[in-house]
Structures are given as C-alpha cells and as structure tokens.
Amino acid sequence: MKLNGGQMICQALLNEGVDTIFGIPGGAIMPLYQMLPQFPGLRHILVRHEQGAAMAADGYGRVTGKVGVCFATSGPGATNLVTGLAGAMMDSVPMVAITGQVAREFIGTDAFQEADVTGVTLPVIKHNFLVTSAEELPQVLKEAFYLARTGRPGPVLVDVPKDVFVEEAEFDYPETVDLPGYPPKQEGDSEAIKRAADLIAKAKRPVLVAGHGIIIADAYKELQEFAEKGQFPVTTTLLGIGSFKSDHVLNIGLPGMHGSAYANHAINDSDLLIALGMRFDDRVTSKVSLFAPNAKIIHVDIDPAELGKNVRPTVPIVGDVKHVLNQLMPLVEKADRREWLSHIDELRRKHPLFFEDDDILRPQDVIQQISDSTDGKAIIATGVGQHQMWAAQLYKFKELNSFITSGGLGAMGFETPSAMGAQVGLPDRTVWTIAGDGGFQMTLMELATMVESQIPVKIALINNNSLGMVRQWQDIFYDHDYVATLYTANPDFVKLAEAYGMRGIRVTRKDEVGPAVEQAMEWNGPVLVDFRVEETENIYPFIPPGTGVGQMVEDPRLVQKRVK
Amino acid sequence: MTQNNGKMQQHTVVALVYDRPGVLNRVVSMVRRRAFNIGSLAVGHSETPGLSRMTFVVEGDDKVLEQVTKQLRKLVDVVRVSDLKGVNAVYRELSLVRVSANATTRSEIIQIVDIFRANIVDVGHDSLIIEVTGDEEKLESLVTLLSPFGVLEIMRSGRLAMVRGIQGDSGANGNSSDAEGTLTDDTQWVREDGDEAKATPLLPPG
C-alpha cells in the first residue's frame, strides 16, 4: 500500500495503539496535520503552547502506562517542547514527539523556522531520529515506540522534514525491531538474587525504598506481597508515592529533604535498604556519606547505569523490578519484626507530620480537605515547590499511580498540562491540580485547551503571592532577604478563569474550603479555586542540602510543643 | 573495591557503534554532559560494514570507568562496549612529526628514526616528516630525542587497542562485557559487606 509520509505516521500511530495526540500545528508540520481528518481514530487535542503538549503527553503516559504522543512544528515549535521532553526523560515517562522540520533541501541553510532539533534534544531524551525519506518512516516509528516504552522508558523524538510528509512510499509496518545495541534485561542475575536473599535473612532493621520503577513495571501486587511477607517498612520516593497505598500500615511515607522525619530516621537507623526501581536522587540522600550510614544496600534497577552512580550498593541487581521481586519472593522467609516496627511507631509518635490547626487558612488545610472530599481517590497533579511537598506529604492516596509530579527536572508549570493529559487518559477519574501561583502562571494558557476540549480538571491554586519555596530558602539561608520572590501584581485568578470561560471560586477563610472543594467537584467542567492561603507558611521537615538526618529541621511549632 | 579506587588512572574502552550520521555527536555529547575526561578518541570503520569502532582513553577512577562504560551502553547506537582493564591487549598510536632538518642534522635524525623503526615520509629543504607507530611511551621518547633539532608540528591519531589472541588469567573479550555485548550485572563499585559508607563527592544543591 502506497501512502504519503503524513498518512504513514497516522497509520503507524494507530498500529501502536495511540488514540490521542497533543499538539499545535505550524508551517513545517502542516502536511501531517492535514491528513488527520482521514484518521478518525486519532483524537487531536489542540494546546496553546508546545510545552503544554509535551507535559500533557507526559501526564497521559504516566497514568495510562501507554506512550504519550505530541506534535510540534519546526524551529520554535520543537524548541518549546524541550522542557517537557527533559522532564519525561528524568522521570522515565514513555513519550514519542513528532516534529516537523524544514524541507530536506533547506536543512543547514538557516531557513525560516529551522532549528537543529535532533541536536538540541539529544542530551535530554532517550533517543531521536532525523528522517531522510518516507521509505524510512515505518521502521523509524516502530523503533521510536519500542524504545519509548521498553527498558527504562523515556521520550523519543522523530524529526520529519516537510517534504517527507508529502513523499509517497510503500507502507509495510514492521512487526519487529532490530536493535542489537539495546537489550533490556528483565531477569535479575540469580547469584545476585541469592546474595540479596542472604542479606535480607540476616537483616534486623530493613527498610524498603520503593520508587517509580514499581509503577512502570506494574509491580504493585508484588511489592505489597513482598513487603507484607518480609514485614518491611516501606518508604516511597516522590515518584514512588503511587506504588504503595498511603494508608497501608507498613507505609512510612516520603524520604528525603522534605520527607517525614520518621522515614528519614528509619533509614538512618536501618541495617539494610532494599531499593527498588529508584535512583538515589540527591533530594533523597542529601549528603551521601551521611546517608544510611549503617546499612547494606540491595539496589534493583532496570538501568545498569543507576547502580553505583550515586550510592554504592552492596548487591546490585539489574532487571525489571517485577521479575526480580518474583525471583526474590520464594527466597524470603516470613519475618517477625515487631521490635523494629515498634521502634518505627515510636519514631512516628515522636516526629509526626505537623501543621498548625487554627483559624488561619493554611495551604495544608486545602490539601487535607481535597484528600477527604475525594476520599483519597483522585489523581493529583502538582507543580514544583512547597505545594508539591505538602501534597506529597498529606494527600492520602488510596488508589495506586495517582500522583503526577515533575520529580527529577522539577519543572514549574507542569501542574496544569499534566493534569489535562491525565484527565484525557483516564476520563472517569477525578483529577485535581494542586498548583502554586508561580508555576500556574507559566502554563496557564492551557485553560483555553481545557475549556475547548472539555477537560474537567479541578485546579486548586495554593496562592501565597510568592515563589514560596525560594522565599523559604531566603528565610533560612539569606536572613529573610526576599529578592525577586514576592508577586505584587498577581491577576484576579477568579476573573481570569471566568475570562477563559471556566468556573472560578475564591476562598479566603478556612471554613470556606470544604464547601468550595465540594462545589468544584459538583461542577461539570473545569474549575479554578483561588485559595488565598497564609503567605508565610513554610514546609517542614527540612534537611538542608549537603547535610544529613542529624541536621533535619522540624517545624519550630512542633519543637515548641514538644518542649511544653 | 580495588586499591586503585579514588586515584586518577587511564583506562582504555573500545566501543562498537553504528556507522550513522550523528553517532559521534551522541557519544561526545554524553561524555561532555556527564563531565567525563577523555584523553583521546579514535574512530574508524570496523571489519563489519555499517559498524565503526571507537577507542577511548578515559581518565578517572574505577567509578568513572564504570559509569563511562555503562552510559556508553545506554546509547542506542552503541552495540558493544569493552573495557580493557586488566586485559592483555595491544595498544598503538600513530604520530606524524615535522622536524627541522638541514644538511648537517639530517643524517643524525635518520639514525634516530631507524632506531625507532619509524619512517621518513616527506623530505623538504629544511624539514622532514617522520611517521611513527607504537605506544605512547615510544612516541614520546622519539619526540624527546628529536626536540633538540626543533620539532615544528605533531599530529597524533589517538590510541587504538586490540585484545591479544592469547590471554593470561583474564578473559579474552575485555572486562565485564561478554562477547555478545549484552548488559551484565557488572557493578564493581560496591559497598562491601561490613564496610562503612565512604564519602563521595557531594552533589550541588539547587
């Protein structure tokens, strides 16, 4: 069958099970867009900025486990994707981006809207292709999707010159790929598994650290069974939050810089860390030499380069965490760890997550209310900053894989488009965006997309009229010297929402929080709730960078209470 | 952990890569972005059409060497990576040296060239071009001996390496990567049983 390049791409997307594309057209990618009406199985969601397309594809990919797809035109269209692509790479999200490029004869001439997109994106994505003829397209697209979704998933970009979209060639979609340099390893080495089981048998104070790999490998059941069998307390990294239910008795919450004090103390006191599908990010370890000083470490990851990169494992295991857990499970004895678990309970009592419960509207009140009103069953998408950490600490996730956040890259502006992508991917779920007023204004143009494409995301704007996290660091490290962190001219966000044609609600008092959240959920469409929260609230606990658990700062109000 | 861990050393790493546009860029970009130090890099066609071989001289401790090989393997266009640490291999480099030479010094230079089994490949009125192959030590000795005559220009190819046909105790295909180049569990930089955590460089905040 002869197809032109544009038709080939659409047909390949259908073959790969794609039903949704986020994008915005331009000159170079037009010939592809003009083919879309011939393929009614593909829903195109017109975003207002390419960054929104990439981040929506990211949110879609995270919640569905399918490959998120975005389109952008050449030059500025493609460069606008870069932040979204880099974030998907850091957080191992399956994504394919298709970008238009200037026609082949103009490549290298600094033509209108030309940019070296494969060069620009190369260091921040898993792989990319510059297509040089329509003939190549089927193989390239097959490989792009295979690379995006297998092994450690990540974004793959396919750059297609304008004239290749209209060139005709035979379309014969390949069944297999031939990538000898790319062999993802599934099973763990059996020797290493035995050594890991030995360490586990000897351990008195084990802690299991569950990361995003559990979610990617769909190993929720295995994780729970393994944790229950071995009676391991489980700490979930920021991206691992959806890997293990928040209300499980063995869940000890988030580790790291703003993690729960008891999780950090448990790691500090432990004699064995079982790290599953996580990468010992510096926000988890703080100063590596002070991290888990008495622990041996079993580190399981599908990416061999993560083993030994930041922290030295005692037993490194390369493999898919689901396979490795199944290999380990029969070798691990049922354990009685009452002593160790009661020690952790004691830590929990001594160092609880604390926030002031008074008449003032505080950011934490909003998150607690959303958690209660949704019964912990919503998908929560956040931006980056204080509100992100409060959401991670306080929302009680009763559903798996329901926390969408920019972890590795820490890209503000992620909240709105990623929520949009998640809602499109799972239309039956309630999706809340927990946004800060800083990050929200980086991608707020996507409100128009939500209204136009009827995407009923609920936005909780935690509005403290500042870049709260940076302001907090100025409090701590720069003697309250607020350089460029206070927003003195924020718009009226309720009017803004209304201008876009969506519902806007303002909340200034604590007793209004509950009704506003309920109203937002009853409204059949996107809603923005502007919560005017206490502006000076800081996030605790806090382990200052370059230090360890010994230097952890707990909420001064909690410390004062303890003294009393 | 070996005794050498933590010290700067030179390691040779050989990678078999697809001969495609942009592959060199991908490899070099990875090296730059991860702040690895590369002493030399030589690239050329291999025995298989469509595949090229790259020889890297990597500077750093064992942890760096391990990361370089692992990060190279992650690149889709890289088919196989061998680290030649502890492997019996032949190392060669080619060098072209332009040296000042007049009627009185020429014969003395020719003697040195003969001793080094090097060749004179160009003769000018007041200079010679000498071609020499060998390991770095030999090349550097030759340049030292020629320097009194006036070394005008040096071109070096970078190190090439090939595993010898007969090995001592260690494997024949390079460390930590089997002949097929599949990913093996080759993390050597491990926390040893009973060993306390060692300090590692701190990541910057922010």
Short mmCIF file of C-alpha atoms in Angstrom, two decimals, chain B residues 43-172:
data_model
loop_
_atom_site.label_atom_id
_atom_site.label_comp_id
_atom_site.label_asym_id
_atom_site.label_seq_id
_atom_site.Cartn_x
_atom_site.Cartn_y
_atom_site.Cartn_z
CA VAL B 43 37.22 6.35 15.28
CA GLY B 44 37.25 4.23 12.15
CA HIS B 45 35.42 1.53 10.20
CA SER B 46 35.36 -1.98 11.64
CA GLU B 47 35.51 -5.36 9.88
CA THR B 48 31.70 -5.28 9.56
CA PRO B 49 30.17 -2.87 7.03
CA GLY B 50 27.90 -0.42 8.83
CA LEU B 51 29.76 -0.66 12.12
CA SER B 52 32.60 1.52 13.39
CA ARG B 53 34.96 1.11 16.30
CA MET B 54 35.85 3.82 18.76
CA THR B 55 38.78 3.62 21.15
CA PHE B 56 38.55 5.90 24.19
CA VAL B 57 41.22 6.70 26.70
CA VAL B 58 39.26 7.56 29.83
CA GLU B 59 40.83 9.40 32.72
CA GLY B 60 39.44 8.81 36.19
CA ASP B 61 38.99 6.32 39.00
CA ASP B 62 37.17 2.99 38.87
CA LYS B 63 33.81 4.62 39.47
CA VAL B 64 34.30 6.90 36.47
CA LEU B 65 35.39 4.00 34.29
CA GLU B 66 32.30 2.03 35.28
CA GLN B 67 29.98 4.96 34.59
CA VAL B 68 31.58 5.66 31.21
CA THR B 69 31.07 2.10 30.04
CA LYS B 70 27.52 1.95 31.38
CA GLN B 71 26.50 5.30 29.94
CA LEU B 72 28.01 4.30 26.58
CA ARG B 73 25.98 1.09 26.60
CA LYS B 74 22.82 3.10 27.17
CA LEU B 75 23.22 4.82 23.81
CA VAL B 76 21.03 3.04 21.31
CA ASP B 77 23.62 3.33 18.52
CA VAL B 78 26.32 1.69 20.63
CA VAL B 79 26.31 -2.05 20.01
CA ARG B 80 29.04 -3.29 22.33
CA VAL B 81 31.42 -1.83 24.88
CA SER B 82 34.59 -3.46 26.20
CA ASP B 83 36.68 -2.08 29.00
CA LEU B 84 40.24 -3.34 28.61
CA LYS B 85 41.20 -3.03 32.26
CA GLY B 86 43.35 -5.99 33.25
CA VAL B 87 43.20 -7.41 29.74
CA ASN B 88 46.25 -8.33 27.69
CA ALA B 89 45.95 -6.04 24.68
CA VAL B 90 47.99 -4.34 22.00
CA TYR B 91 47.97 -0.54 22.21
CA ARG B 92 49.17 1.54 19.28
CA GLU B 93 49.15 5.12 18.22
CA LEU B 94 50.35 6.73 15.03
CA SER B 95 52.15 10.02 15.05
CA LEU B 96 53.41 12.39 12.34
CA VAL B 97 56.24 14.67 13.44
CA ARG B 98 57.63 17.54 11.39
CA VAL B 99 61.15 18.28 12.49
CA SER B 100 63.68 20.89 11.32
CA ALA B 101 66.45 19.31 9.30
CA ASN B 102 69.30 20.72 7.29
CA ALA B 103 72.18 19.04 5.51
CA THR B 104 74.19 18.73 8.72
CA THR B 105 71.47 17.37 11.02
CA ARG B 106 69.65 15.14 8.55
CA SER B 107 71.80 12.05 8.94
CA GLU B 108 71.68 12.18 12.72
CA ILE B 109 67.88 12.37 12.57
CA ILE B 110 67.76 9.44 10.17
CA GLN B 111 69.72 7.36 12.68
CA ILE B 112 67.21 8.10 15.42
CA VAL B 113 64.37 7.30 13.06
CA ASP B 114 65.94 3.94 12.27
CA ILE B 115 66.39 3.06 15.91
CA PHE B 116 62.68 3.72 16.47
CA ARG B 117 61.72 1.79 13.35
CA ALA B 118 59.95 4.92 12.19
CA ASN B 119 59.71 6.17 8.59
CA ILE B 120 60.55 9.37 6.86
CA VAL B 121 57.57 10.12 4.64
CA ASP B 122 58.44 13.58 3.36
CA VAL B 123 61.70 15.45 2.81
CA GLY B 124 61.77 19.21 2.39
CA HIS B 125 64.56 21.76 2.14
CA ASP B 126 64.61 22.46 5.82
CA SER B 127 62.33 19.86 7.39
CA LEU B 128 61.34 16.17 7.46
CA ILE B 129 58.06 14.46 8.25
CA ILE B 130 58.51 11.35 10.36
CA GLU B 131 55.81 8.71 10.71
CA VAL B 132 55.99 6.53 13.78
CA THR B 133 53.68 3.96 15.36
CA GLY B 134 53.86 2.47 18.83
CA ASP B 135 52.59 3.01 22.30
CA GLU B 136 52.53 6.48 23.83
CA GLU B 137 55.82 5.96 25.64
CA LYS B 138 57.69 5.20 22.42
CA LEU B 139 56.12 8.18 20.66
CA GLU B 140 57.03 10.48 23.48
CA SER B 141 60.62 9.18 23.65
CA LEU B 142 61.09 9.84 19.97
CA VAL B 143 59.78 13.38 20.30
CA THR B 144 62.11 13.97 23.25
CA LEU B 145 65.09 12.82 21.19
CA LEU B 146 64.02 14.94 18.22
CA SER B 147 63.31 18.08 20.18
CA PRO B 148 66.92 19.41 20.10
CA PHE B 149 66.59 19.56 16.29
CA GLY B 150 63.40 21.58 16.53
CA VAL B 151 60.03 19.84 16.47
CA LEU B 152 57.74 22.03 14.35
CA GLU B 153 54.47 20.11 14.35
CA ILE B 154 52.99 16.95 15.85
CA MET B 155 49.85 15.08 14.78
CA ARG B 156 48.68 12.09 16.82
CA SER B 157 45.96 9.65 15.93
CA GLY B 158 44.88 8.76 19.46
CA ARG B 159 45.19 5.32 20.94
CA LEU B 160 43.95 2.17 19.20
CA ALA B 161 43.60 -1.04 21.15
CA MET B 162 43.02 -4.69 20.30
CA VAL B 163 42.82 -7.66 22.65
CA ARG B 164 45.63 -10.21 22.15
CA GLY B 165 44.84 -13.72 20.91
CA ILE B 166 46.33 -15.38 23.96
CA GLN B 167 45.33 -14.17 27.39
CA GLY B 168 46.84 -14.67 30.80
CA ASP B 169 44.34 -15.20 33.58
CA SER B 170 41.71 -12.76 32.47
CA GLY B 171 39.05 -13.13 29.82
CA ALA B 172 39.66 -12.55 26.16
#
